[in-house]
Coordinates of C-alpha atoms in Angstrom, one line a residue:
Chain T
M1 CA 42.0 4.7 6.7
A2 CA 41.8 7.8 4.5
R3 CA 41.8 5.4 1.6
Q4 CA 38.9 3.4 3.0
A5 CA 36.9 6.5 3.7
R6 CA 37.4 7.6 0.1
A7 CA 36.3 4.3 -1.2
I8 CA 33.1 4.5 1.0
Q9 CA 32.4 8.0 -0.3
T10 CA 32.9 6.8 -4.0
R11 CA 30.6 3.9 -3.5
E12 CA 28.0 6.2 -1.9
S13 CA 28.2 8.7 -4.8
I14 CA 27.8 5.9 -7.4
L15 CA 24.8 4.6 -5.5
L16 CA 23.3 8.1 -5.3
A17 CA 23.8 8.6 -9.0
A18 CA 22.4 5.2 -9.9
A19 CA 19.4 5.9 -7.6
A20 CA 18.7 9.2 -9.4
V21 CA 19.0 7.7 -12.8
F22 CA 16.8 4.6 -11.9
D23 CA 14.3 7.0 -10.4
E24 CA 14.1 9.1 -13.5
R25 CA 14.4 6.5 -16.3
G26 CA 13.4 3.2 -14.7
Y27 CA 15.7 0.2 -14.4
S28 CA 15.7 -1.0 -18.0
S29 CA 16.2 2.4 -19.7
A30 CA 19.0 3.5 -17.3
T31 CA 22.5 3.1 -18.7
I32 CA 25.8 2.7 -17.0
T33 CA 27.2 5.6 -19.1
E34 CA 24.6 8.0 -17.7
I35 CA 25.3 6.8 -14.1
L36 CA 29.0 7.3 -14.6
Q37 CA 28.5 10.9 -15.9
R38 CA 26.1 11.7 -13.0
A39 CA 28.5 10.3 -10.4
G40 CA 31.6 11.9 -11.9
V41 CA 33.7 8.7 -11.4
T42 CA 35.7 6.5 -13.8
K43 CA 34.4 3.3 -15.3
G44 CA 37.2 1.5 -13.3
A45 CA 35.9 3.0 -10.0
L46 CA 32.4 1.9 -10.8
Y47 CA 33.3 -1.6 -11.7
F48 CA 35.5 -1.9 -8.7
H49 CA 32.4 -1.5 -6.5
F50 CA 29.6 -3.0 -8.8
A51 CA 30.1 -5.7 -11.4
S52 CA 26.9 -4.8 -13.4
K53 CA 23.8 -2.7 -13.6
E54 CA 22.0 -5.5 -11.8
E55 CA 24.4 -5.2 -8.8
L56 CA 23.9 -1.5 -8.8
A57 CA 20.2 -1.9 -8.6
L58 CA 20.6 -4.4 -5.7
G59 CA 22.9 -1.9 -4.0
V60 CA 20.2 0.8 -4.2
V61 CA 17.6 -1.6 -2.9
A62 CA 19.8 -2.6 0.0
A63 CA 20.9 1.0 0.8
Q64 CA 17.3 2.3 1.1
L65 CA 16.6 -0.1 3.9
D66 CA 19.3 1.5 6.0
V67 CA 17.9 4.0 8.4
G68 CA 21.1 4.1 10.4
E69 CA 21.5 3.2 14.0
L70 CA 18.6 3.8 16.4
P71 CA 18.8 4.5 20.1
P72 CA 17.4 1.6 22.0
Q73 CA 13.9 2.1 23.4
R74 CA 12.1 0.6 26.3
T75 CA 9.8 -1.3 24.0
R76 CA 10.3 -3.1 20.7
L77 CA 7.1 -1.6 19.5
Q78 CA 8.6 1.9 20.0
E79 CA 11.5 0.8 17.8
L80 CA 9.1 -0.4 15.2
V81 CA 7.4 3.0 15.3
D82 CA 10.8 4.7 15.1
H83 CA 11.8 2.7 12.0
G84 CA 8.6 3.6 10.3
M85 CA 8.9 7.3 11.1
L86 CA 12.5 7.4 10.0
F87 CA 11.8 5.6 6.8
A88 CA 9.0 8.1 6.0
H89 CA 11.5 10.9 6.7
Q90 CA 14.1 9.3 4.4
L91 CA 11.5 8.9 1.6
R92 CA 10.9 12.6 1.7
H93 CA 14.6 13.6 1.9
D94 CA 16.8 10.8 0.5
P95 CA 16.9 10.0 -3.2
L96 CA 18.5 6.6 -2.5
T97 CA 15.4 5.5 -0.4
R98 CA 13.0 6.9 -3.1
A99 CA 14.8 5.0 -5.8
G100 CA 14.8 1.7 -3.9
V101 CA 11.1 2.0 -3.3
G102 CA 10.6 2.9 -6.9
L103 CA 12.4 -0.2 -8.1
A104 CA 10.3 -2.3 -5.8
M105 CA 7.0 -0.9 -7.2
D106 CA 7.9 -0.4 -10.9
H107 CA 9.6 -3.5 -12.1
R108 CA 6.6 -5.2 -13.7
R109 CA 5.9 -2.5 -16.3
E110 CA 9.6 -2.4 -17.1
H111 CA 10.1 -6.1 -17.5
G112 CA 6.9 -7.7 -18.4
D113 CA 7.0 -11.3 -17.8
D114 CA 10.8 -11.4 -17.3
P115 CA 11.3 -10.7 -13.5
A116 CA 13.9 -8.0 -12.7
P117 CA 16.9 -9.2 -10.8
F118 CA 15.6 -7.5 -7.7
H119 CA 12.1 -9.0 -8.1
G120 CA 10.4 -9.0 -4.7
T121 CA 13.7 -8.2 -2.9
P122 CA 12.6 -4.9 -1.3
Y123 CA 9.3 -6.2 -0.2
Q124 CA 11.0 -9.3 1.3
S125 CA 13.6 -7.2 3.1
W126 CA 11.0 -5.0 4.6
I127 CA 8.9 -8.0 5.7
D128 CA 12.0 -9.6 7.2
R129 CA 13.0 -6.4 9.1
I130 CA 9.6 -5.7 10.5
G131 CA 9.1 -9.4 11.2
Q132 CA 12.3 -9.5 13.3
V133 CA 11.2 -6.5 15.4
L134 CA 7.7 -8.0 15.9
A135 CA 9.1 -11.4 16.9
E136 CA 11.2 -9.6 19.5
A137 CA 8.2 -7.7 20.7
D138 CA 6.3 -11.0 21.0
R139 CA 9.1 -12.5 23.1
H140 CA 9.0 -9.5 25.3
G141 CA 5.3 -9.9 25.9
E142 CA 4.4 -6.7 24.1
L143 CA 1.9 -8.3 21.6
L144 CA -1.6 -9.6 22.1
P145 CA -1.7 -13.3 22.2
H146 CA -3.5 -13.8 18.9
V147 CA -1.0 -11.8 16.8
V148 CA 0.8 -13.7 14.0
P149 CA 4.0 -11.6 13.6
D150 CA 4.6 -12.6 10.0
D151 CA 1.0 -11.7 9.0
T152 CA 1.4 -8.3 10.7
A153 CA 4.9 -7.8 9.1
Q154 CA 3.5 -8.5 5.7
L155 CA 0.6 -6.2 6.3
L156 CA 2.8 -3.3 7.5
A157 CA 5.2 -3.7 4.6
G158 CA 2.5 -3.7 2.1
A159 CA 0.4 -1.0 3.6
F160 CA 3.4 1.3 4.1
T161 CA 4.3 0.9 0.4
G162 CA 0.8 1.8 -0.5
I163 CA 0.3 4.9 1.6
Q164 CA 3.7 6.2 0.5
G165 CA 2.8 5.7 -3.2
M166 CA -0.5 7.4 -2.6
S167 CA 1.1 10.3 -0.8
Q168 CA 3.6 10.6 -3.6
T169 CA 0.9 10.8 -6.2
L170 CA -1.4 13.2 -4.3
C171 CA 1.1 15.6 -2.8
E172 CA 4.7 14.6 -3.5
R173 CA 4.8 12.9 -0.1
A174 CA 4.2 16.2 1.8
D175 CA 1.7 14.4 4.1
L176 CA 3.6 11.1 4.4
T177 CA 4.4 11.5 8.1
H178 CA 0.7 12.1 8.9
R179 CA -0.2 9.0 6.8
V180 CA 2.3 6.8 8.7
I181 CA 0.9 8.0 12.0
V182 CA -2.6 7.2 10.9
L183 CA -1.5 3.7 9.8
L184 CA 0.1 3.0 13.2
Q185 CA -2.9 4.4 15.1
H186 CA -5.1 2.0 13.2
V187 CA -2.9 -1.1 13.5
L188 CA -1.1 -0.9 16.9
P189 CA -4.3 -1.2 19.0
S190 CA -5.0 -4.5 17.2
I191 CA -1.6 -6.0 18.0
A192 CA -0.1 -4.3 21.1
Q193 CA -0.8 -5.0 24.8
P194 CA -3.3 -2.2 25.7
S195 CA -1.1 -1.0 28.6
L196 CA 1.7 -0.2 26.1
L197 CA -0.4 2.0 23.8
P198 CA -0.2 5.2 25.9
T199 CA 3.6 4.8 26.1
L200 CA 4.2 4.9 22.4
D201 CA 5.5 8.2 21.0
L202 CA 4.0 8.9 17.5
G203 CA 4.8 12.6 17.5
A204 CA 4.9 14.1 14.0
D205 CA 8.5 15.3 14.8
R206 CA 9.7 11.9 16.0
A207 CA 12.1 11.3 13.1
E208 CA 13.6 14.8 13.5
R209 CA 14.2 14.1 17.2
L210 CA 15.7 10.7 16.6
L211 CA 18.1 12.2 14.0
A212 CA 19.0 15.0 16.4
A213 CA 19.8 12.5 19.1
R214 CA 22.0 10.6 16.7
V215 CA 24.0 13.7 16.1
G216 CA 24.2 14.4 19.8
T217 CA 25.7 11.0 20.5
A218 CA 27.9 8.8 18.3
A219 CA 27.9 10.5 15.0
G220 CA 28.7 8.7 11.8
T221 CA 26.8 5.5 12.4
G222 CA 24.8 4.9 9.3
R223 CA 23.7 7.2 6.6
A224 CA 22.3 10.5 7.7
G225 CA 18.6 10.3 7.0
D226 CA 18.2 13.7 5.4
G227 CA 21.6 14.0 3.7
R228 CA 22.3 17.2 5.5
P229 CA 25.4 17.7 7.6
A230 CA 24.8 17.0 11.3
A231 CA 25.1 20.6 12.4
E232 CA 22.2 21.6 10.1
R233 CA 19.7 19.3 11.7
P234 CA 17.3 20.7 14.2
G235 CA 16.4 19.6 17.6
T236 CA 19.7 18.5 19.0
E237 CA 18.8 20.0 22.4
R238 CA 16.0 17.5 22.7
S239 CA 18.1 14.4 22.4
A240 CA 17.9 13.6 26.1
D241 CA 14.2 12.7 25.6
L242 CA 15.0 9.8 23.5
S243 CA 16.9 7.4 25.7
S244 CA 13.8 7.3 27.8
G245 CA 11.3 7.5 25.0
A246 CA 8.7 5.4 26.7
Q247 CA 8.7 7.7 29.8
R248 CA 8.0 10.9 27.9
P249 CA 4.6 12.4 28.4
T250 CA 2.8 11.3 25.2
G251 CA -0.3 13.4 25.2
E252 CA -1.9 13.6 21.8
H253 CA 1.1 11.8 20.2
G254 CA 0.6 8.5 21.9
I255 CA -1.9 5.9 21.1
P256 CA -4.3 5.4 23.9
S257 CA -6.5 2.3 23.8
P258 CA -9.4 3.6 21.8
R259 CA -11.9 1.9 24.0
R260 CA -10.6 3.4 27.2
T261 CA -9.9 7.0 26.1
P262 CA -11.6 7.3 22.7
T263 CA -11.3 11.1 22.3
A264 CA -7.5 11.4 22.9
V265 CA -6.6 10.1 19.5
R266 CA -8.5 12.6 17.5
Chain Q
M1 CA -33.0 -1.9 -27.4
A2 CA -30.9 -4.5 -29.2
R3 CA -29.0 -1.6 -30.7
Q4 CA -28.3 -0.2 -27.2
A5 CA -27.2 -3.6 -25.9
R6 CA -24.8 -3.8 -28.9
A7 CA -23.4 -0.4 -28.1
I8 CA -22.8 -1.3 -24.5
Q9 CA -21.1 -4.5 -25.6
T10 CA -18.9 -2.6 -28.0
R11 CA -17.9 0.0 -25.4
E12 CA -17.1 -2.9 -23.0
S13 CA -14.9 -4.7 -25.5
I14 CA -13.0 -1.4 -26.3
L15 CA -12.4 -0.8 -22.6
L16 CA -11.2 -4.4 -22.1
A17 CA -8.8 -4.1 -25.1
A18 CA -7.6 -0.7 -23.8
A19 CA -7.1 -2.1 -20.3
A20 CA -5.1 -5.0 -21.7
V21 CA -2.8 -2.8 -23.8
F22 CA -2.3 -0.3 -21.0
D23 CA -1.6 -3.2 -18.6
E24 CA 1.1 -4.5 -21.0
R25 CA 2.7 -1.4 -22.4
G26 CA 1.9 1.4 -19.9
Y27 CA -0.2 4.5 -20.8
S28 CA 2.3 6.4 -22.8
S29 CA 3.5 3.5 -25.0
A30 CA 0.0 2.3 -25.8
T31 CA -1.4 3.2 -29.2
I32 CA -5.0 3.6 -30.4
T33 CA -4.1 1.4 -33.4
E34 CA -3.1 -1.5 -31.1
I35 CA -6.3 -1.1 -29.0
L36 CA -8.4 -1.1 -32.2
Q37 CA -6.7 -4.3 -33.4
R38 CA -7.2 -5.9 -30.0
A39 CA -10.9 -4.9 -29.7
G40 CA -11.7 -5.8 -33.3
V41 CA -13.7 -2.7 -33.8
T42 CA -13.5 0.1 -36.4
K43 CA -11.9 3.5 -35.7
G44 CA -15.4 5.0 -36.1
A45 CA -16.8 2.8 -33.4
L46 CA -14.0 3.6 -31.0
Y47 CA -14.2 7.4 -31.5
F48 CA -18.0 7.2 -31.1
H49 CA -17.4 6.1 -27.5
F50 CA -14.1 7.7 -26.7
A51 CA -12.7 10.9 -28.1
S52 CA -9.0 10.2 -27.2
K53 CA -6.5 7.9 -25.5
E54 CA -7.0 10.1 -22.4
E55 CA -10.7 9.4 -22.4
L56 CA -10.0 5.7 -22.8
A57 CA -7.7 5.7 -19.8
L58 CA -10.3 7.6 -17.7
G59 CA -12.9 5.0 -18.9
V60 CA -10.7 2.2 -17.7
V61 CA -10.1 3.9 -14.3
A62 CA -13.8 4.5 -13.9
A63 CA -14.8 0.9 -14.8
Q64 CA -12.4 -0.7 -12.4
L65 CA -14.2 0.9 -9.5
D66 CA -17.5 -0.8 -10.4
V67 CA -18.0 -4.0 -8.3
G68 CA -21.6 -4.2 -9.4
E69 CA -24.6 -4.1 -7.1
L70 CA -24.2 -5.5 -3.7
P71 CA -27.0 -7.0 -1.5
P72 CA -27.7 -4.7 1.4
Q73 CA -26.3 -5.9 4.7
R74 CA -27.3 -5.2 8.3
T75 CA -24.3 -3.0 8.9
R76 CA -22.4 -0.5 6.7
L77 CA -19.2 -2.0 7.9
Q78 CA -20.2 -5.4 6.4
E79 CA -20.8 -3.5 3.1
L80 CA -17.3 -2.0 3.4
V81 CA -15.9 -5.5 3.9
D82 CA -17.9 -6.8 1.0
H83 CA -16.5 -4.0 -1.3
G84 CA -13.0 -4.9 -0.3
M85 CA -13.5 -8.6 -0.8
L86 CA -15.1 -8.1 -4.2
F87 CA -12.5 -5.7 -5.3
A88 CA -9.8 -8.2 -4.4
H89 CA -11.7 -10.9 -6.4
Q90 CA -11.9 -8.6 -9.4
L91 CA -8.2 -7.8 -9.2
R92 CA -7.6 -11.5 -9.6
H93 CA -10.0 -12.1 -12.4
D94 CA -10.8 -8.9 -14.2
P95 CA -8.3 -7.3 -16.5
L96 CA -10.2 -4.0 -16.5
T97 CA -9.7 -3.7 -12.7
R98 CA -6.1 -4.7 -12.9
A99 CA -5.4 -2.1 -15.6
G100 CA -7.2 0.7 -13.6
V101 CA -5.0 -0.1 -10.6
G102 CA -2.0 -0.2 -12.8
L103 CA -2.7 3.2 -14.2
A104 CA -3.1 4.6 -10.7
M105 CA 0.3 3.2 -9.6
D106 CA 2.5 3.6 -12.7
H107 CA 1.9 7.0 -14.0
R108 CA 4.9 8.7 -12.6
R109 CA 7.5 6.6 -14.3
E110 CA 5.6 7.0 -17.5
H111 CA 5.1 10.7 -17.4
G112 CA 7.9 12.1 -15.4
D113 CA 7.0 15.6 -14.2
D114 CA 4.1 15.8 -16.6
P115 CA 1.1 14.4 -14.7
A116 CA -1.0 12.0 -16.6
P117 CA -4.7 13.0 -17.3
F118 CA -5.8 10.5 -14.7
H119 CA -3.3 11.7 -12.1
G120 CA -4.6 10.8 -8.7
T121 CA -8.1 10.0 -10.1
P122 CA -8.2 6.3 -9.0
Y123 CA -6.9 7.1 -5.5
Q124 CA -9.4 9.9 -5.0
S125 CA -12.3 7.7 -6.3
W126 CA -11.4 4.9 -3.9
I127 CA -11.1 7.4 -1.0
D128 CA -14.5 8.9 -1.9
R129 CA -16.2 5.6 -2.1
I130 CA -14.7 4.3 1.2
G131 CA -15.3 7.6 2.9
Q132 CA -19.0 7.5 1.9
V133 CA -19.5 4.1 3.4
L134 CA -17.6 5.0 6.6
A135 CA -19.6 8.3 7.0
E136 CA -22.8 6.2 6.8
A137 CA -21.4 3.7 9.3
D138 CA -20.6 6.7 11.6
R139 CA -24.2 8.0 11.2
H140 CA -25.5 4.5 12.1
G141 CA -23.4 4.4 15.3
E142 CA -21.1 1.6 14.0
L143 CA -17.8 3.5 14.6
L144 CA -15.9 4.2 17.7
P145 CA -16.3 7.9 18.7
H146 CA -12.6 8.9 18.0
V147 CA -12.7 7.7 14.4
V148 CA -12.1 10.3 11.7
P149 CA -13.8 8.7 8.6
D150 CA -11.7 10.6 6.1
D151 CA -8.4 9.5 7.7
T152 CA -9.5 5.9 7.8
A153 CA -10.7 6.1 4.2
Q154 CA -7.4 7.4 3.0
L155 CA -5.6 4.7 5.0
L156 CA -7.7 1.9 3.6
A157 CA -7.4 3.1 0.0
G158 CA -3.6 3.4 0.4
A159 CA -3.0 0.2 2.3
F160 CA -5.2 -1.8 -0.1
T161 CA -3.2 -0.4 -3.0
G162 CA 0.0 -1.4 -1.3
I163 CA -1.0 -5.0 -0.3
Q164 CA -2.3 -5.7 -3.8
G165 CA 0.9 -4.5 -5.4
M166 CA 3.0 -6.6 -3.0
S167 CA 0.7 -9.6 -3.6
Q168 CA 1.1 -9.1 -7.4
T169 CA 4.9 -8.9 -7.1
L170 CA 5.3 -11.9 -4.8
C171 CA 2.8 -14.3 -6.1
E172 CA 0.7 -12.9 -9.0
R173 CA -2.0 -12.0 -6.4
A174 CA -2.7 -15.6 -5.5
D175 CA -2.8 -14.6 -1.8
L176 CA -4.6 -11.3 -2.2
T177 CA -7.8 -12.4 -0.5
H178 CA -5.8 -13.5 2.6
R179 CA -4.0 -10.2 2.6
V180 CA -7.2 -8.2 2.5
I181 CA -8.6 -10.3 5.4
V182 CA -5.4 -9.5 7.4
L183 CA -5.8 -5.8 6.6
L184 CA -9.4 -5.8 7.8
Q185 CA -8.6 -7.9 10.9
H186 CA -6.0 -5.3 11.9
V187 CA -8.0 -2.2 11.1
L188 CA -11.6 -3.0 12.0
P189 CA -10.9 -3.4 15.8
S190 CA -9.6 0.1 15.8
I191 CA -12.6 1.7 14.2
A192 CA -15.7 -0.5 14.8
Q193 CA -17.9 -0.7 17.9
P194 CA -16.6 -3.9 19.6
S195 CA -20.1 -5.4 19.7
L196 CA -20.1 -5.4 15.8
L197 CA -16.9 -7.2 15.4
P198 CA -18.2 -10.8 15.9
T199 CA -21.0 -10.1 13.4
L200 CA -18.7 -9.3 10.5
D201 CA -18.2 -12.0 7.9
L202 CA -14.6 -12.0 6.6
G203 CA -14.7 -15.5 5.2
A204 CA -12.2 -16.3 2.4
D205 CA -15.1 -17.2 0.1
R206 CA -17.1 -14.1 0.8
A207 CA -16.7 -12.7 -2.7
E208 CA -17.7 -15.9 -4.3
R209 CA -20.8 -16.1 -2.2
L210 CA -21.7 -12.5 -3.0
L211 CA -21.3 -13.2 -6.7
A212 CA -23.4 -16.3 -6.4
A213 CA -26.1 -14.4 -4.6
R214 CA -26.1 -11.8 -7.4
V215 CA -26.6 -14.5 -10.0
G216 CA -29.4 -16.0 -7.9
T217 CA -31.3 -12.8 -7.7
A218 CA -31.5 -9.9 -10.3
A219 CA -28.9 -10.9 -12.9
G220 CA -27.3 -8.3 -15.1
T221 CA -26.8 -5.6 -12.5
G222 CA -23.2 -4.5 -13.0
R223 CA -20.3 -6.2 -14.6
A224 CA -19.7 -9.9 -13.5
G225 CA -16.7 -9.8 -11.3
D226 CA -14.9 -12.8 -12.8
G227 CA -16.0 -12.5 -16.4
R228 CA -17.4 -16.0 -16.4
P229 CA -21.0 -16.8 -17.4
A230 CA -23.3 -16.9 -14.4
A231 CA -23.8 -20.6 -14.5
E232 CA -20.1 -21.4 -14.1
R233 CA -19.8 -19.5 -10.8
P234 CA -19.8 -21.7 -7.7
G235 CA -21.8 -21.4 -4.5
T236 CA -25.2 -20.3 -5.8
E237 CA -26.9 -22.6 -3.4
R238 CA -25.5 -20.6 -0.5
S239 CA -27.0 -17.3 -1.6
A240 CA -29.6 -17.4 1.1
D241 CA -26.9 -16.7 3.6
L242 CA -26.2 -13.3 2.3
S243 CA -29.4 -11.3 3.0
S244 CA -28.8 -12.1 6.7
G245 CA -25.0 -11.8 6.5
A246 CA -24.7 -10.4 10.0
Q247 CA -26.6 -13.3 11.5
R248 CA -24.5 -16.0 10.1
P249 CA -22.3 -17.9 12.5
T250 CA -19.0 -16.3 12.0
G251 CA -16.6 -18.7 13.6
E252 CA -13.0 -18.2 12.4
H253 CA -14.3 -15.9 9.6
G254 CA -15.5 -13.1 11.9
I255 CA -13.4 -10.6 13.8
P256 CA -13.9 -11.2 17.4
S257 CA -12.6 -8.4 19.6
P258 CA -9.0 -9.5 20.1
R259 CA -9.0 -8.6 23.8
R260 CA -12.0 -10.7 24.5
T261 CA -11.4 -13.8 22.4
P262 CA -7.8 -13.6 21.5
T263 CA -7.3 -17.1 20.0
A264 CA -10.3 -17.0 17.6
V265 CA -8.5 -14.8 15.1
R266 CA -5.4 -16.9 14.6

């Protein structure tokens, strides 16, 4: 058990080192040697976990998708919101997530006409993840009848990638949470049953509250979003709000149907 | 006059060559020598138009924004749609546009912590352009009262960048027009007065019809979106539709309010 925990830790530190090197140098310029030095592990340890640079890159891409376990919500759409808010939080605080997104966006310049091993992988994994949640939302009657879940999933994956890239360029992602809220405020009214809109919690501190709730309940499920020890994360006292997320008073955080209460979103 | 036309042509071919080289090599690896060879012009001619590689990059960035003159429409929102559709068309057919977008998205890996001269420029120019149209739409009463034009402009600029990057990765932008339509279908109902939605023409061939109309009227205003001679562009016979864009039967192309006619968007 201790051995297994150590192996997990080693794998994690290799992925973190690889993520940092990919983030700085790009995939094709990154070397195994530099990743080894950065991780402080032996060549044997690295090759025990990853057979090649390609596998390392795929490992980084897979790891960035992991936002850890989320408390179940009353609606699938709130879970979709929560995923987006946590992913934005991780992009600001987790180098693994940043590197995964970077690999998704940068491969063409690096490889020219020769597609990278992870060509399209991150996009497709985001589309699949979002598509699953939307399909569930559809089965639960949460979506408007004309919605095509796959179209919406593709849009959200692409739009999210774009706003995070823009936020990175313009202000090092300082405003990413606000941009994600604006995206959701513009898209949710076009896909959600109007009666659900006022129940959705799009508070700017949503990710922090979710992380605090995770600490307050079963710790150790999934990677910590911000890389800090549990005790350092704020807001634990508010974790009780989360199991009944849809019942919380939403106020300015929710998304009222714009046609019924147009001023509440401003 | 002939001299001026020649100068414009020279400037254009230098920009095209620079765009192609930036697109293939990235900004920092591109050399003036390679751009000279590609353009087939003398060093003197290049430096007459552009003082440095930096100015060349800024020229590419500025040129990609230019979708040429658009026929006025009955609503500002149709003009916003038309801009998006033409920009998507240019991304598929115009290397200058592709390179400008590439420079916007790639600079971080190229420059590390040293921001490129064009850092943020393309994003800001898109935001400004879209923001102007939305502010006009607001003055004309076309927007819902809660809309914050700058928020929406930032969202559209970022989301567009993201969906075009995803489309490039997954299928060399073959489905970009569809993705832009999906973006507009999801965002317009959240910002437009519901009564305008059925008047908006989001037909997949909208850009082609706009280009054909341009050929049918005053030619030579702005760069041709697809780089082909006017006579080769299809659809000229349909140019009459455009001056009354908002009156055309929209059918599946328009955006009916999803709550009133939910099946028409599918």
